[in-house]
Amino acid sequence: MMIIGITGSAGSGKTAVAKLFSRHWYSRIDADSIGHEMLKKDKRIQKELVRNFGSGILDKNKNITRQRLGNAVFNDKNKLKKLNSIMHPLIIKEIKNQIKKIRQKCGNKAKIIVDAPLLLETKAKNLVDKIIVVKCSKENILKRNKKFTRRQIEKILKAQMPLNEKLKYADFVIDNNKDSGHLERQVEKIIEKLNKK
C-alpha cells in the first residue's frame, strides 16, 4: 500500500495535483472537504466553535460560514491555535477511517493521495509514506484565487508554515507556476518513480 501526502501554501494548486493522481487510480482523501462536512453537519462541533468564537461566525440561517470563521481566527494566533486544536484531531481521525476503508476495499494494492493543507503542521504527516510539496509564487496564488480577497489570502499564507520550511520535508516538489500540461507531466514522472519502488 502506498499513501502519498500532498501539501503546499494555500491556493498553490494542491487539489489540482491530487485530482491528477486520482486519474492514475489513486484514491483521494481531501482533508478540507472533511473539515467542511464537519462544520456543516456535526452539531457538537458547531456548538463548540460558537462557544469559542462567538455567534458572529454564523450566517442568518445559523450555519457556520468558513469566511466568517476565517475572519474570526486569522488575525489572532491564539484563536487559530484553538480552532486547530478542535478540528485537527477530528479530521485526522476521519482520514484514518477513510484509509482503513480503502485498505479493506483494495487490500495491499491500495494507492492513496491525502490532500491536506496542514499536513506538516499536524500529525497527519505520520500517516503518509511520501510527501509532495506543491510550490507556486505568491503572485500566481493571488492571481488564480477566486474564493478569497487578497487580504484574506495574505492572512492565510502568513498563518501557515512558510513554503521554504515545507520544502525541507518534501520527497517530491511540484512547480505549479506554468500551465496544466507542465503540471501533468510532473505528476506522471512522480508516478513512474513511485511505481518502480
PDB file of C-alpha atoms in Angstrom:
ATOM      1  CA  MET A   1       0.000   0.000   0.000  1.00  0.00           C
ATOM      2  CA  MET A   2       1.233   3.472  -0.868  1.00  0.00           C
ATOM      3  CA  ILE A   3      -0.004   6.636   0.860  1.00  0.00           C
ATOM      4  CA  ILE A   4       1.145   9.975  -0.522  1.00  0.00           C
ATOM      5  CA  GLY A   5       0.587  13.237   1.329  1.00  0.00           C
ATOM      6  CA  ILE A   6       0.274  16.414  -0.667  1.00  0.00           C
ATOM      7  CA  THR A   7       0.653  19.902   0.728  1.00  0.00           C
ATOM      8  CA  GLY A   8       1.758  23.433  -0.123  1.00  0.00           C
ATOM      9  CA  SER A   9       0.727  27.012   0.561  1.00  0.00           C
ATOM     10  CA  ALA A  10      -2.950  27.980   0.397  1.00  0.00           C
ATOM     11  CA  GLY A  11      -4.010  28.324  -3.238  1.00  0.00           C
ATOM     12  CA  SER A  12      -0.861  26.683  -4.636  1.00  0.00           C
ATOM     13  CA  GLY A  13      -2.803  24.036  -6.602  1.00  0.00           C
ATOM     14  CA  LYS A  14      -2.659  21.002  -4.275  1.00  0.00           C
ATOM     15  CA  THR A  15      -6.167  19.903  -5.203  1.00  0.00           C
ATOM     16  CA  ALA A  16      -5.452  20.124  -8.944  1.00  0.00           C
ATOM     17  CA  VAL A  17      -2.416  17.875  -8.397  1.00  0.00           C
ATOM     18  CA  ALA A  18      -4.374  15.443  -6.180  1.00  0.00           C
ATOM     19  CA  LYS A  19      -7.047  15.165  -8.886  1.00  0.00           C
ATOM     20  CA  LEU A  20      -4.367  14.299 -11.450  1.00  0.00           C
ATOM     21  CA  PHE A  21      -3.237  11.464  -9.148  1.00  0.00           C
ATOM     22  CA  SER A  22      -6.799  10.185  -8.902  1.00  0.00           C
ATOM     23  CA  ARG A  23      -6.771   9.759 -12.705  1.00  0.00           C
ATOM     24  CA  HIS A  24      -3.956   7.250 -12.116  1.00  0.00           C
ATOM     25  CA  TRP A  25      -6.047   5.083  -9.760  1.00  0.00           C
ATOM     26  CA  TYR A  26      -5.126   6.859  -6.535  1.00  0.00           C
ATOM     27  CA  SER A  27      -7.996   7.158  -4.058  1.00  0.00           C
ATOM     28  CA  ARG A  28      -8.164  10.782  -2.959  1.00  0.00           C
ATOM     29  CA  ILE A  29      -8.798  11.846   0.625  1.00  0.00           C
ATOM     30  CA  ASP A  30      -9.496  15.564   0.914  1.00  0.00           C
ATOM     31  CA  ALA A  31      -8.858  16.993   4.409  1.00  0.00           C
ATOM     32  CA  ASP A  32     -10.521  20.306   3.528  1.00  0.00           C
ATOM     33  CA  SER A  33     -13.739  18.587   2.434  1.00  0.00           C
ATOM     34  CA  ILE A  34     -13.750  16.535   5.642  1.00  0.00           C
ATOM     35  CA  GLY A  35     -13.470  19.765   7.639  1.00  0.00           C
ATOM     36  CA  HIS A  36     -16.267  21.435   5.638  1.00  0.00           C
ATOM     37  CA  GLU A  37     -18.590  18.469   6.159  1.00  0.00           C
ATOM     38  CA  MET A  38     -17.946  18.593   9.896  1.00  0.00           C
ATOM     39  CA  LEU A  39     -18.726  22.319  10.033  1.00  0.00           C
ATOM     40  CA  LYS A  40     -21.967  21.696   8.151  1.00  0.00           C
ATOM     41  CA  LYS A  41     -23.248  18.537   9.802  1.00  0.00           C
ATOM     42  CA  ASP A  42     -21.714  17.991  13.226  1.00  0.00           C
ATOM     43  CA  LYS A  43     -23.828  19.843  15.801  1.00  0.00           C
ATOM     44  CA  ARG A  44     -21.321  19.234  18.601  1.00  0.00           C
ATOM     45  CA  ILE A  45     -18.510  20.870  16.626  1.00  0.00           C
ATOM     46  CA  GLN A  46     -20.792  23.777  15.701  1.00  0.00           C
ATOM     47  CA  LYS A  47     -21.657  24.366  19.368  1.00  0.00           C
ATOM     48  CA  GLU A  48     -18.014  24.137  20.401  1.00  0.00           C
ATOM     49  CA  LEU A  49     -16.941  26.666  17.762  1.00  0.00           C
ATOM     50  CA  VAL A  50     -19.719  29.138  18.629  1.00  0.00           C
ATOM     51  CA  ARG A  51     -18.780  28.793  22.315  1.00  0.00           C
ATOM     52  CA  ASN A  52     -15.152  29.652  21.494  1.00  0.00           C
ATOM     53  CA  PHE A  53     -15.516  32.213  18.711  1.00  0.00           C
ATOM     54  CA  GLY A  54     -18.965  33.742  19.209  1.00  0.00           C
ATOM     55  CA  SER A  55     -22.146  33.806  17.142  1.00  0.00           C
ATOM     56  CA  GLY A  56     -20.501  36.176  14.638  1.00  0.00           C
ATOM     57  CA  ILE A  57     -19.284  33.080  12.759  1.00  0.00           C
ATOM     58  CA  LEU A  58     -22.912  32.144  11.924  1.00  0.00           C
ATOM     59  CA  ASP A  59     -24.951  33.302   8.931  1.00  0.00           C
ATOM     60  CA  LYS A  60     -28.645  34.220   9.147  1.00  0.00           C
ATOM     61  CA  ASN A  61     -29.611  30.514   8.926  1.00  0.00           C
ATOM     62  CA  LYS A  62     -27.430  29.755  11.961  1.00  0.00           C
ATOM     63  CA  ASN A  63     -24.835  27.919   9.842  1.00  0.00           C
ATOM     64  CA  ILE A  64     -21.108  28.450  10.301  1.00  0.00           C
ATOM     65  CA  THR A  65     -19.581  30.153   7.288  1.00  0.00           C
ATOM     66  CA  ARG A  66     -15.912  29.461   6.586  1.00  0.00           C
ATOM     67  CA  GLN A  67     -15.349  33.081   5.641  1.00  0.00           C
ATOM     68  CA  ARG A  68     -16.671  34.409   8.968  1.00  0.00           C
ATOM     69  CA  LEU A  69     -14.812  31.734  10.890  1.00  0.00           C
ATOM     70  CA  GLY A  70     -11.636  32.658   8.986  1.00  0.00           C
ATOM     71  CA  ASN A  71     -12.131  36.340   9.757  1.00  0.00           C
ATOM     72  CA  ALA A  72     -12.540  35.467  13.440  1.00  0.00           C
ATOM     73  CA  VAL A  73      -9.332  33.423  13.730  1.00  0.00           C
ATOM     74  CA  PHE A  74      -6.758  34.519  11.145  1.00  0.00           C
ATOM     75  CA  ASN A  75      -5.992  37.793  12.948  1.00  0.00           C
ATOM     76  CA  ASP A  76      -5.305  36.087  16.235  1.00  0.00           C
ATOM     77  CA  LYS A  77      -2.683  33.357  16.706  1.00  0.00           C
ATOM     78  CA  ASN A  78      -4.296  32.046  19.903  1.00  0.00           C
ATOM     79  CA  LYS A  79      -7.723  31.749  18.289  1.00  0.00           C
ATOM     80  CA  LEU A  80      -6.214  29.963  15.289  1.00  0.00           C
ATOM     81  CA  LYS A  81      -4.410  27.593  17.640  1.00  0.00           C
ATOM     82  CA  LYS A  82      -7.685  26.928  19.445  1.00  0.00           C
ATOM     83  CA  LEU A  83      -9.550  26.254  16.177  1.00  0.00           C
ATOM     84  CA  ASN A  84      -6.814  23.841  15.074  1.00  0.00           C
ATOM     85  CA  SER A  85      -6.865  22.049  18.438  1.00  0.00           C
ATOM     86  CA  ILE A  86     -10.612  21.448  17.989  1.00  0.00           C
ATOM     87  CA  MET A  87     -10.635  20.494  14.292  1.00  0.00           C
ATOM     88  CA  HIS A  88      -7.326  18.720  13.570  1.00  0.00           C
ATOM     89  CA  PRO A  89      -7.741  15.629  15.781  1.00  0.00           C
ATOM     90  CA  LEU A  90     -11.235  15.064  14.347  1.00  0.00           C
ATOM     91  CA  ILE A  91     -10.052  15.493  10.741  1.00  0.00           C
ATOM     92  CA  ILE A  92      -7.085  13.134  11.317  1.00  0.00           C
ATOM     93  CA  LYS A  93      -9.414  10.553  12.872  1.00  0.00           C
ATOM     94  CA  GLU A  94     -11.609  10.707   9.751  1.00  0.00           C
ATOM     95  CA  ILE A  95      -8.574  10.468   7.411  1.00  0.00           C
ATOM     96  CA  LYS A  96      -7.528   7.288   9.276  1.00  0.00           C
ATOM     97  CA  ASN A  97     -11.059   5.989   8.964  1.00  0.00           C
ATOM     98  CA  GLN A  98     -11.070   6.579   5.185  1.00  0.00           C
ATOM     99  CA  ILE A  99      -7.612   4.973   4.802  1.00  0.00           C
ATOM    100  CA  LYS A 100      -8.956   1.903   6.637  1.00  0.00           C
ATOM    101  CA  LYS A 101     -11.999   1.688   4.327  1.00  0.00           C
ATOM    102  CA  ILE A 102      -9.824   1.978   1.191  1.00  0.00           C
ATOM    103  CA  ARG A 103      -7.457  -0.684   2.553  1.00  0.00           C
ATOM    104  CA  GLN A 104     -10.405  -3.037   3.210  1.00  0.00           C
ATOM    105  CA  LYS A 105     -11.661  -2.486  -0.318  1.00  0.00           C
ATOM    106  CA  CYS A 106      -8.362  -2.571  -2.232  1.00  0.00           C
ATOM    107  CA  GLY A 107      -6.049  -4.548   0.047  1.00  0.00           C
ATOM    108  CA  ASN A 108      -2.290  -4.055  -0.239  1.00  0.00           C
ATOM    109  CA  LYS A 109      -2.624  -2.716  -3.776  1.00  0.00           C
ATOM    110  CA  ALA A 110      -4.288   0.424  -2.399  1.00  0.00           C
ATOM    111  CA  LYS A 111      -2.826   3.727  -3.593  1.00  0.00           C
ATOM    112  CA  ILE A 112      -3.983   6.792  -1.701  1.00  0.00           C
ATOM    113  CA  ILE A 113      -3.354  10.509  -2.019  1.00  0.00           C
ATOM    114  CA  VAL A 114      -4.097  12.622   1.069  1.00  0.00           C
ATOM    115  CA  ASP A 115      -4.727  16.250   0.111  1.00  0.00           C
ATOM    116  CA  ALA A 116      -4.068  18.186   3.347  1.00  0.00           C
ATOM    117  CA  PRO A 117      -3.068  21.870   3.538  1.00  0.00           C
ATOM    118  CA  LEU A 118      -1.779  21.430   7.112  1.00  0.00           C
ATOM    119  CA  LEU A 119      -0.198  18.011   6.567  1.00  0.00           C
ATOM    120  CA  LEU A 120       3.147  19.079   8.020  1.00  0.00           C
ATOM    121  CA  GLU A 121       1.766  21.164  10.863  1.00  0.00           C
ATOM    122  CA  THR A 122      -0.264  18.223  12.197  1.00  0.00           C
ATOM    123  CA  LYS A 123       0.125  14.544  12.991  1.00  0.00           C
ATOM    124  CA  ALA A 124      -1.293  13.775   9.536  1.00  0.00           C
ATOM    125  CA  LYS A 125       2.310  13.598   8.266  1.00  0.00           C
ATOM    126  CA  ASN A 126       2.726  10.376  10.261  1.00  0.00           C
ATOM    127  CA  LEU A 127       0.041   8.694   8.144  1.00  0.00           C
ATOM    128  CA  VAL A 128       1.856   9.025   4.815  1.00  0.00           C
ATOM    129  CA  ASP A 129       4.813   7.254   3.146  1.00  0.00           C
ATOM    130  CA  LYS A 130       5.900  10.110   0.891  1.00  0.00           C
ATOM    131  CA  ILE A 131       5.323  13.863   0.864  1.00  0.00           C
ATOM    132  CA  ILE A 132       4.769  16.051  -2.187  1.00  0.00           C
ATOM    133  CA  VAL A 133       5.012  19.825  -1.774  1.00  0.00           C
ATOM    134  CA  VAL A 134       3.385  21.971  -4.454  1.00  0.00           C
ATOM    135  CA  LYS A 135       5.086  25.317  -4.880  1.00  0.00           C
ATOM    136  CA  CYS A 136       3.628  28.359  -6.556  1.00  0.00           C
ATOM    137  CA  SER A 137       4.635  32.020  -6.492  1.00  0.00           C
ATOM    138  CA  LYS A 138       2.619  34.347  -4.268  1.00  0.00           C
ATOM    139  CA  GLU A 139       1.808  36.407  -7.370  1.00  0.00           C
ATOM    140  CA  ASN A 140       0.221  33.373  -9.088  1.00  0.00           C
ATOM    141  CA  ILE A 141      -1.614  32.336  -5.911  1.00  0.00           C
ATOM    142  CA  LEU A 142      -3.194  35.791  -5.678  1.00  0.00           C
ATOM    143  CA  LYS A 143      -3.959  35.894  -9.403  1.00  0.00           C
ATOM    144  CA  ARG A 144      -5.616  32.451  -9.586  1.00  0.00           C
ATOM    145  CA  ASN A 145      -7.564  32.674  -6.345  1.00  0.00           C
ATOM    146  CA  LYS A 146     -11.282  33.294  -6.786  1.00  0.00           C
ATOM    147  CA  LYS A 147     -12.558  32.379  -3.299  1.00  0.00           C
ATOM    148  CA  PHE A 148     -10.943  34.947  -1.037  1.00  0.00           C
ATOM    149  CA  THR A 149      -9.903  38.593  -1.131  1.00  0.00           C
ATOM    150  CA  ARG A 150      -6.216  39.438  -1.488  1.00  0.00           C
ATOM    151  CA  ARG A 151      -6.109  40.434   2.191  1.00  0.00           C
ATOM    152  CA  GLN A 152      -7.666  37.157   3.313  1.00  0.00           C
ATOM    153  CA  ILE A 153      -5.225  35.090   1.237  1.00  0.00           C
ATOM    154  CA  GLU A 154      -2.288  37.052   2.660  1.00  0.00           C
ATOM    155  CA  LYS A 155      -3.553  36.402   6.206  1.00  0.00           C
ATOM    156  CA  ILE A 156      -3.954  32.680   5.491  1.00  0.00           C
ATOM    157  CA  LEU A 157      -0.450  32.449   3.976  1.00  0.00           C
ATOM    158  CA  LYS A 158       1.000  34.285   6.982  1.00  0.00           C
ATOM    159  CA  ALA A 159      -0.688  31.853   9.377  1.00  0.00           C
ATOM    160  CA  GLN A 160       0.702  28.770   7.591  1.00  0.00           C
ATOM    161  CA  MET A 161       4.162  27.222   7.750  1.00  0.00           C
ATOM    162  CA  PRO A 162       6.400  29.097   5.256  1.00  0.00           C
ATOM    163  CA  LEU A 163       6.980  27.307   1.942  1.00  0.00           C
ATOM    164  CA  ASN A 164      10.769  27.045   2.441  1.00  0.00           C
ATOM    165  CA  GLU A 165      10.075  25.139   5.697  1.00  0.00           C
ATOM    166  CA  LYS A 166       7.634  22.805   3.933  1.00  0.00           C
ATOM    167  CA  LEU A 167      10.160  22.087   1.199  1.00  0.00           C
ATOM    168  CA  LYS A 168      12.527  20.560   3.804  1.00  0.00           C
ATOM    169  CA  TYR A 169      10.027  17.708   4.274  1.00  0.00           C
ATOM    170  CA  ALA A 170       9.430  17.072   0.564  1.00  0.00           C
ATOM    171  CA  ASP A 171      10.219  13.772  -1.134  1.00  0.00           C
ATOM    172  CA  PHE A 172       8.966  15.367  -4.359  1.00  0.00           C
ATOM    173  CA  VAL A 173       8.385  19.003  -5.341  1.00  0.00           C
ATOM    174  CA  ILE A 174       5.882  20.071  -7.986  1.00  0.00           C
ATOM    175  CA  ASP A 175       6.185  23.514  -9.554  1.00  0.00           C
ATOM    176  CA  ASN A 176       2.756  24.965 -10.369  1.00  0.00           C
ATOM    177  CA  ASN A 177       3.836  28.222 -11.962  1.00  0.00           C
ATOM    178  CA  LYS A 178       3.220  27.155 -15.563  1.00  0.00           C
ATOM    179  CA  ASP A 179       0.306  25.574 -17.451  1.00  0.00           C
ATOM    180  CA  SER A 180      -1.718  22.423 -16.756  1.00  0.00           C
ATOM    181  CA  GLY A 181       0.350  20.387 -19.248  1.00  0.00           C
ATOM    182  CA  HIS A 182       3.509  21.125 -17.290  1.00  0.00           C
ATOM    183  CA  LEU A 183       1.705  20.101 -14.087  1.00  0.00           C
ATOM    184  CA  GLU A 184       0.514  16.839 -15.626  1.00  0.00           C
ATOM    185  CA  ARG A 185       3.988  15.878 -16.871  1.00  0.00           C
ATOM    186  CA  GLN A 186       5.449  16.374 -13.387  1.00  0.00           C
ATOM    187  CA  VAL A 187       2.743  14.166 -11.839  1.00  0.00           C
ATOM    188  CA  GLU A 188       3.390  11.435 -14.438  1.00  0.00           C
ATOM    189  CA  LYS A 189       7.132  11.489 -13.684  1.00  0.00           C
ATOM    190  CA  ILE A 190       6.497  11.113  -9.945  1.00  0.00           C
ATOM    191  CA  ILE A 191       4.064   8.244 -10.537  1.00  0.00           C
ATOM    192  CA  GLU A 192       6.668   6.499 -12.724  1.00  0.00           C
ATOM    193  CA  LYS A 193       9.212   6.771  -9.891  1.00  0.00           C
ATOM    194  CA  LEU A 194       6.717   5.529  -7.309  1.00  0.00           C
ATOM    195  CA  ASN A 195       5.757   2.552  -9.491  1.00  0.00           C
ATOM    196  CA  LYS A 196       9.393   1.462  -9.669  1.00  0.00           C
ATOM    197  CA  LYS A 197       9.630   1.195  -5.880  1.00  0.00           C
TER     198      LYS A 197
END
